[in-house]
Short mmCIF file of C-alpha atoms (C1' of nucleotides) in Angstrom, two decimals:
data_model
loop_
_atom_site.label_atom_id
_atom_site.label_comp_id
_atom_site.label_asym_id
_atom_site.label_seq_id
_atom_site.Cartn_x
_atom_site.Cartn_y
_atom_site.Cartn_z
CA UNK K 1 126.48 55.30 94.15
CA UNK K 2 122.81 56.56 94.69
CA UNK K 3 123.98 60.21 94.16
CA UNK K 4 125.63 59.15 91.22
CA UNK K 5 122.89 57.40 89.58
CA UNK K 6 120.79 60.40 90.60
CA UNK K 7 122.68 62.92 88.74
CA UNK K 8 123.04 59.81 85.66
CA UNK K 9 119.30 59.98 85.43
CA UNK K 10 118.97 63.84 85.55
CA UNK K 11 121.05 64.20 82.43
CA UNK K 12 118.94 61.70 80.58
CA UNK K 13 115.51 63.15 81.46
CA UNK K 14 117.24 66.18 80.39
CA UNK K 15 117.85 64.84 77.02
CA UNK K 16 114.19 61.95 77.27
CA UNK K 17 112.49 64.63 78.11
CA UNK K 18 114.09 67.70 75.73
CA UNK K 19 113.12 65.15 73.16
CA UNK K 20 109.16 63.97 74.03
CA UNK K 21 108.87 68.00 74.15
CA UNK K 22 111.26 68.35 70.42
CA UNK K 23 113.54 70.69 71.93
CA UNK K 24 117.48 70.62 70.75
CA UNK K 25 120.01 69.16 73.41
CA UNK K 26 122.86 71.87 72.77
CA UNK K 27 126.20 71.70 74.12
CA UNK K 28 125.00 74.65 75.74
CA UNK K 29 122.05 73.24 77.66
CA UNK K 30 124.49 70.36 78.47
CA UNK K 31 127.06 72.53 80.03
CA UNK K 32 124.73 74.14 82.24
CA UNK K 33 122.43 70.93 83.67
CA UNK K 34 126.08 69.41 84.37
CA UNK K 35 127.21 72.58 86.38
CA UNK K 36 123.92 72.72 87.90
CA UNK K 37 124.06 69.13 89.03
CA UNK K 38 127.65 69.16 90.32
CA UNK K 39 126.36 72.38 92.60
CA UNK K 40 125.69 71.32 95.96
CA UNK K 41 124.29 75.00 96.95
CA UNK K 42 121.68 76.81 95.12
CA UNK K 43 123.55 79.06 92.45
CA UNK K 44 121.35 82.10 90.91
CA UNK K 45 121.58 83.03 87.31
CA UNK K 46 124.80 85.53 87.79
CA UNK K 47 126.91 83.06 89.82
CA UNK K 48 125.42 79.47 87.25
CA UNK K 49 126.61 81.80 84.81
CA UNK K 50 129.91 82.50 85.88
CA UNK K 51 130.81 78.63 86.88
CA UNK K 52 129.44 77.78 83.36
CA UNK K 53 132.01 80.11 81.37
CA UNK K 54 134.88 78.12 82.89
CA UNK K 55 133.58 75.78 80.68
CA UNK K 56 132.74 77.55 77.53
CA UNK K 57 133.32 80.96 77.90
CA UNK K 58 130.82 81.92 74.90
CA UNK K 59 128.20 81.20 76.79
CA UNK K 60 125.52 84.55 77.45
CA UNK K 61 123.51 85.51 80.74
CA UNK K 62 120.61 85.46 78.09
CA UNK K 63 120.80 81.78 77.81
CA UNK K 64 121.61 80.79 80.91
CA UNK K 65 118.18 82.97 81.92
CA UNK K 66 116.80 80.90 78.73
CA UNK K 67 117.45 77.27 79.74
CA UNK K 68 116.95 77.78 83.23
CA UNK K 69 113.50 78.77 82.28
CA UNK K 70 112.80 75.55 80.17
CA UNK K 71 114.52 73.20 82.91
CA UNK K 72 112.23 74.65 85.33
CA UNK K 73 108.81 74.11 82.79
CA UNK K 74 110.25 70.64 82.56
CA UNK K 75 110.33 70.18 86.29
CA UNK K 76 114.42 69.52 86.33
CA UNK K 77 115.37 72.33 87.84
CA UNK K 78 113.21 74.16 90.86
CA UNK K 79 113.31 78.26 91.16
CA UNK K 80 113.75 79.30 94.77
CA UNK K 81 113.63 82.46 96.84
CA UNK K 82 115.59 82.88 99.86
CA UNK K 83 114.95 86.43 100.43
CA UNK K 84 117.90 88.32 98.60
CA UNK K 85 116.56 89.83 95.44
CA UNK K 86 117.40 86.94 93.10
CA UNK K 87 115.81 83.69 92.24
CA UNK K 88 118.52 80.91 92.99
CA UNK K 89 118.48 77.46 91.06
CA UNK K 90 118.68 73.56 92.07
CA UNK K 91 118.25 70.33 90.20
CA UNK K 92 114.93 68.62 91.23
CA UNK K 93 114.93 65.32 89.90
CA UNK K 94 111.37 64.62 89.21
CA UNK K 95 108.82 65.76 92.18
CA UNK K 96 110.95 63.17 94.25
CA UNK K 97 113.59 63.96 96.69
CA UNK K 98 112.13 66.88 98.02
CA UNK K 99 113.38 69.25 100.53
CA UNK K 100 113.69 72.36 102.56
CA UNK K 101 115.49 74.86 103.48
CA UNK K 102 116.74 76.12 107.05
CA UNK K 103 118.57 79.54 106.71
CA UNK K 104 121.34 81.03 108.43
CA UNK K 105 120.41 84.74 108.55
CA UNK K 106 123.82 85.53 110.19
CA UNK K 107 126.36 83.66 107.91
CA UNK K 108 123.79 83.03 104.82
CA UNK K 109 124.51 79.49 104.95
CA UNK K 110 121.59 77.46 103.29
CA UNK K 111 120.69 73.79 105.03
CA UNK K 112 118.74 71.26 103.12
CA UNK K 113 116.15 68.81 104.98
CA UNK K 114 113.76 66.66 104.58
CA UNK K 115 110.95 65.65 107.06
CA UNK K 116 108.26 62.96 106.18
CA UNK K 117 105.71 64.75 108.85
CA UNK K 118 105.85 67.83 107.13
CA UNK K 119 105.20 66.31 104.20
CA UNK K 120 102.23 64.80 105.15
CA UNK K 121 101.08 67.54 107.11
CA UNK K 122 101.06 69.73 103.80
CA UNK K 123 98.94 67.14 101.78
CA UNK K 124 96.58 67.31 104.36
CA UNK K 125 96.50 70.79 105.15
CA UNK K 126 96.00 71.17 101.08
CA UNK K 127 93.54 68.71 100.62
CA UNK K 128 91.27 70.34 103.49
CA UNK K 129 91.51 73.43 101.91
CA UNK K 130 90.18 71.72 98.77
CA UNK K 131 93.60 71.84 96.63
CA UNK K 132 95.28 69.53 94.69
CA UNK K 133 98.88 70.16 95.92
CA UNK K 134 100.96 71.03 92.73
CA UNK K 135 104.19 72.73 94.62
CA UNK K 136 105.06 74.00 97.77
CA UNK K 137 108.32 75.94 99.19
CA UNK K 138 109.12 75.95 103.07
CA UNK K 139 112.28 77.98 104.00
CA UNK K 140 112.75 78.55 107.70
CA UNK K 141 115.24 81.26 108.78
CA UNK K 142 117.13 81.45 112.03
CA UNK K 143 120.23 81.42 114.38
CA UNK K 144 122.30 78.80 115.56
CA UNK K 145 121.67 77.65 118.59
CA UNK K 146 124.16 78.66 121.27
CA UNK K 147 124.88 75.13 122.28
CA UNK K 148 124.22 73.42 119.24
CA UNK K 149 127.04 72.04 116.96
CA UNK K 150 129.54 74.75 115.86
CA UNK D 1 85.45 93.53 117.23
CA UNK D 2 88.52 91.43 117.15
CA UNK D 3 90.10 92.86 113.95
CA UNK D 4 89.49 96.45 114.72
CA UNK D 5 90.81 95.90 118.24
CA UNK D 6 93.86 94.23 115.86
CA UNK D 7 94.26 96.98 113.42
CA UNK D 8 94.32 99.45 115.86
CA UNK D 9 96.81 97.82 117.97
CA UNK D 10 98.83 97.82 114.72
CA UNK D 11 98.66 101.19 114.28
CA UNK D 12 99.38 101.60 118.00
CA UNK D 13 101.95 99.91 117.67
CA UNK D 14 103.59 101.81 114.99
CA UNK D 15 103.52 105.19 116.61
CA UNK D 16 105.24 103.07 119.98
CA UNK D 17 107.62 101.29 118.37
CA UNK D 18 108.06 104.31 115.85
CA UNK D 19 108.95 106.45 119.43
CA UNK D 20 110.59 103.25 120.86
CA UNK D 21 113.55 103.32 117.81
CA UNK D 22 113.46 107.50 117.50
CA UNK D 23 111.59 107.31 114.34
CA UNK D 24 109.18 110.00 113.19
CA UNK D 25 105.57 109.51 112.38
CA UNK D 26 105.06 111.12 109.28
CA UNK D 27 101.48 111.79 107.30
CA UNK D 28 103.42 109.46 104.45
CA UNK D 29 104.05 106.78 107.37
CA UNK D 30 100.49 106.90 108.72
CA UNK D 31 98.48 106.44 105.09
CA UNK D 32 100.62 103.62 104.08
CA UNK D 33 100.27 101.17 107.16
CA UNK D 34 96.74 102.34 107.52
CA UNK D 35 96.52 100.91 103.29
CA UNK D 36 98.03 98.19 104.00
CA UNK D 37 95.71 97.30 107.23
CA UNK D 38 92.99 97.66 105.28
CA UNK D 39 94.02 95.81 102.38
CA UNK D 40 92.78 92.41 102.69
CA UNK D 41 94.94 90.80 99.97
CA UNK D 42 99.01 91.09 99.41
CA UNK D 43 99.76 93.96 97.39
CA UNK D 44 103.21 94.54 95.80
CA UNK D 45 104.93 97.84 96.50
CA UNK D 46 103.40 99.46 93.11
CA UNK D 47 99.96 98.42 93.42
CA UNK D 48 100.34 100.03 97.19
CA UNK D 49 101.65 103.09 95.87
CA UNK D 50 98.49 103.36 94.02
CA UNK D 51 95.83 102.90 96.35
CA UNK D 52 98.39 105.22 98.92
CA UNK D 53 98.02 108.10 96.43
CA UNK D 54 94.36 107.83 96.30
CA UNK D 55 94.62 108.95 99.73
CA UNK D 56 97.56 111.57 99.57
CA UNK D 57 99.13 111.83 95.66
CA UNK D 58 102.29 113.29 96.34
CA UNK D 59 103.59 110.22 98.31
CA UNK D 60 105.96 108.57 96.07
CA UNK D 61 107.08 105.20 94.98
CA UNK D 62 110.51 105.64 96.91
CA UNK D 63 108.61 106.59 100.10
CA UNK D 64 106.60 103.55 99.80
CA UNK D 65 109.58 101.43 99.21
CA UNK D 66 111.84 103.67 102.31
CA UNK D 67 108.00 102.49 104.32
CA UNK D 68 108.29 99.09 104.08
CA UNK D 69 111.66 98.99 104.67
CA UNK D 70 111.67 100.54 107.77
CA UNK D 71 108.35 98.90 108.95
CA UNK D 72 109.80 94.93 107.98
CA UNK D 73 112.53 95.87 110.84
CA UNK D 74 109.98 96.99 113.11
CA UNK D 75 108.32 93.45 112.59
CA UNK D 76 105.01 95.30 111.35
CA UNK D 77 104.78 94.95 107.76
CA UNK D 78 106.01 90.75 105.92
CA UNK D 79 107.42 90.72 102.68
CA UNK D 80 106.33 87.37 100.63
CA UNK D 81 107.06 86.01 97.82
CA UNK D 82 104.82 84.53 95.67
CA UNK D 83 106.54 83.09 92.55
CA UNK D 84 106.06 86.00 90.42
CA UNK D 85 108.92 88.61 90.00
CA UNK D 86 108.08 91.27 92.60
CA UNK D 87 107.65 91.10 96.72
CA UNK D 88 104.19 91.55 98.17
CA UNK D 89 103.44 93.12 101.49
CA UNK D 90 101.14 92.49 104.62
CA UNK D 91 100.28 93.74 107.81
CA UNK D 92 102.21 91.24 110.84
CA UNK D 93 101.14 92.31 114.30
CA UNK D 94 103.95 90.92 116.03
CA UNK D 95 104.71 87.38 115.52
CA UNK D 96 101.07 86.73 116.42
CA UNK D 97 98.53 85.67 114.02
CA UNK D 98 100.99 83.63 111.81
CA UNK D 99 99.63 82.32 109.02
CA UNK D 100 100.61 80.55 105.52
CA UNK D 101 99.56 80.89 101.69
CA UNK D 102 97.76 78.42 99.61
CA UNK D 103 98.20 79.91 96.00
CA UNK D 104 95.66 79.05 93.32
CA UNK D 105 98.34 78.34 90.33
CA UNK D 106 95.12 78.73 88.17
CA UNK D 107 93.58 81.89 89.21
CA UNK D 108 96.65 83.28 91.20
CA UNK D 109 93.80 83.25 94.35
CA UNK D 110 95.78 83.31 97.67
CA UNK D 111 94.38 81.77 100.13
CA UNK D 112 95.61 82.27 104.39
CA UNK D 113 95.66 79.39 106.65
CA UNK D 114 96.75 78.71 110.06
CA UNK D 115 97.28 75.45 111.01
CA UNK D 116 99.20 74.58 114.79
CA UNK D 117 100.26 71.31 113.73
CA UNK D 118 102.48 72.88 111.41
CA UNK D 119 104.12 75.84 114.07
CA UNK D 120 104.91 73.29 116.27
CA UNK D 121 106.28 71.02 113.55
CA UNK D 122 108.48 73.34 112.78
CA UNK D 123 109.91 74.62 115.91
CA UNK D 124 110.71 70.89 116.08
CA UNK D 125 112.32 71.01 112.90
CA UNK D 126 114.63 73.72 113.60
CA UNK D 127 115.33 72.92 116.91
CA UNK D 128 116.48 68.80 115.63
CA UNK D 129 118.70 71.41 112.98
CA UNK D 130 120.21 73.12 115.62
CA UNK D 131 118.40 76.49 114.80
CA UNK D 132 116.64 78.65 117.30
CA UNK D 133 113.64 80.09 114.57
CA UNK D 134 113.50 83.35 113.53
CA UNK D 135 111.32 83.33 110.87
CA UNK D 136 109.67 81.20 108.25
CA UNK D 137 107.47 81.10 105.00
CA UNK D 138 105.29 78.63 103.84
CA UNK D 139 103.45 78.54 100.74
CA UNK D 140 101.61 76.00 99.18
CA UNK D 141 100.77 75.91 95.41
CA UNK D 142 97.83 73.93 93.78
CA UNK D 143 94.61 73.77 91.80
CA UNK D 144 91.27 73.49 92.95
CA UNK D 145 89.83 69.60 93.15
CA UNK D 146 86.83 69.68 90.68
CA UNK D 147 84.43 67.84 93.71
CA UNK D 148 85.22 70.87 96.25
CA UNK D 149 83.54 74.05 96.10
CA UNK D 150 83.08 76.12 93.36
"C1'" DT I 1 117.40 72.53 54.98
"C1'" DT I 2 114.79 74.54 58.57
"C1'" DA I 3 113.21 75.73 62.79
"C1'" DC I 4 114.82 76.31 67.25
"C1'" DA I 5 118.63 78.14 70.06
"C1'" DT I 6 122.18 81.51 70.75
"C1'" DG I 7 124.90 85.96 71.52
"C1'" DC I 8 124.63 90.60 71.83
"C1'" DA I 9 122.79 94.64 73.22
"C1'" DA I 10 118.85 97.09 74.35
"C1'" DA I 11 114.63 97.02 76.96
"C1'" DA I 12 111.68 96.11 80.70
"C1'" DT I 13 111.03 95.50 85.76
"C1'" DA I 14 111.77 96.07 90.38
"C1'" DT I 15 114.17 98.32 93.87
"C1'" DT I 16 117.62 101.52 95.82
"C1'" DT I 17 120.03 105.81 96.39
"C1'" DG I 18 122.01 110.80 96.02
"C1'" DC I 19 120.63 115.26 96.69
"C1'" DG I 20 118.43 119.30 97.96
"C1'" DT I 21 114.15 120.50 100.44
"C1'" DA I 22 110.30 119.92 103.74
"C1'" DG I 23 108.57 119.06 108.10
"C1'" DG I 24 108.07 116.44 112.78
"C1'" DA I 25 109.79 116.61 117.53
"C1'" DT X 1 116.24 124.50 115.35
"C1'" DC X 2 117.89 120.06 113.91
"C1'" DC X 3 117.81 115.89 112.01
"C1'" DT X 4 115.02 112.55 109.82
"C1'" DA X 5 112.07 111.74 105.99
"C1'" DC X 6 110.55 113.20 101.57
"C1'" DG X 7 110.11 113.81 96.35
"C1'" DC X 8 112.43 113.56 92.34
"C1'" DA X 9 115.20 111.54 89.15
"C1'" DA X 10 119.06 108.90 88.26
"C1'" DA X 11 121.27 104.64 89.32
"C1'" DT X 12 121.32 99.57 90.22
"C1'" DA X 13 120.15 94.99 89.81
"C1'" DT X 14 117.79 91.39 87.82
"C1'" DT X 15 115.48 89.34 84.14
"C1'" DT X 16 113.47 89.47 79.46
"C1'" DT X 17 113.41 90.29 74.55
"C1'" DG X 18 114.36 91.68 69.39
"C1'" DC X 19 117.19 90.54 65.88
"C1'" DA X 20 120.62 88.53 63.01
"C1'" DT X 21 123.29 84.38 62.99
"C1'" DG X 22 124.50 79.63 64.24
"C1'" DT X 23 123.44 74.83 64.55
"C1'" DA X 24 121.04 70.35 65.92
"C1'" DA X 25 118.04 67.21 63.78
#
DNA sequence: TTACATGCAAAATATTTGCGTAGGA
DNA sequence: TCCTACGCAAATATTTTGCATGTAA
């Protein structure tokens, strides 16, 4: 139920927040928070864009480019680099439920985690440095361990 | 004394491993890693074309890019990505001397840091994942605190 | 009605690559 | 000499933008 409600409360900051900032709620901006939330991975433009014409199949790279841009001013979606050239995409309700990612550089695959210490450490580290900690991205790359899982 | 002994190590380095994986020390080779030592910020591969040509002006922008390449295998050169559309470069003598970004939103200021805590954090972190770490990037984003410096 | 948003196509960026030549080992 | 690296220019890939039209408020 707590994922649920998450996702509930994405849609309507979408649509709070699109209107504090008088910005239209289009079917089109609709269609592409939804596909964006459902997403467990972290889509870029080409492949959001492609899951969002299975929906409406008028929809153009040019505003998927567009809305992903305004989602990300609004802090609803978050614009992250894993290395490849392209900028991938993620819902990120509010500055809560933050995360990481661990990277697979053999099969790609892209694990999300969250750790309390690091996020402490950061504000600290930050705060010594004399910042006021606005963002921060953490991706870690490796293999799977031998033993480990699998 | 430190950072010379460092730099030239790097360049050491380069002509060893360069030998090590049958690669040939070219002219075009030697004035870009020898740039990029000496560059104390993290240029992107145009701004390093630049300051290259200063030095030899028939090096081109595909040579630079072929450079960089070739060097990220050879663990000398990092690519990072700071938010903005293109990939920036530094010197990486080995995996030694590992160090972390705090990016001034305001002024686009990068600022290194090192912090132990936070390597050893990590290696926890992927190890609990099941992930024997290969690599990992860390940048912080924030403004200034009005009471600190300045 | 009236701006803002959209689709389309062209443009702007960043990076890679084919090809014939130059040059290091 | 031989093969890798180079310069050049064209090709790719990704993202942005101008413009005429559509549409939410």
């Amino acid at each position: 139920m707590d994922l649920v409600k998450r996702e509930q409360s994405a849609l309507e900051g979408l649509e709070a927040l699109c209107h504090a900032k008088g910005l239209r709620i289009t079917g089109q901006r609709r269609v592409i928070v939804q596909i964006l939330m459902d997403a467990d991975d972290h889509p870029d433009a080409d492949e959001l864009h492609s899951m969002v014409r299975k929906v409406d199949r008028s929809i153009s790279i040019a505003t998927v480019y567009r809305t992903l841009q305004v989602l990300e001013q609004m802090n609803i979606v978050a614009k992250r680099d894993f290395g490849d050239g392209r900028a991938r995409y993620e819902i990120s309700v509010g500055q809560r439920d933050h995360h990481h990612h661990m990277i697979d550089i053999e099969s790609g695959e892209v694990i999300e985690f969250y750790n309390q210490e690091l996020e402490d450490l950061k504000m600290r580290i930050a705060d010594e440095l004399g910042f006021d900690l606005v963002d921060h991205h953490l991706e870690l790359f490796g293999t799977r361990l031998a033993s480990a899982g699998d």
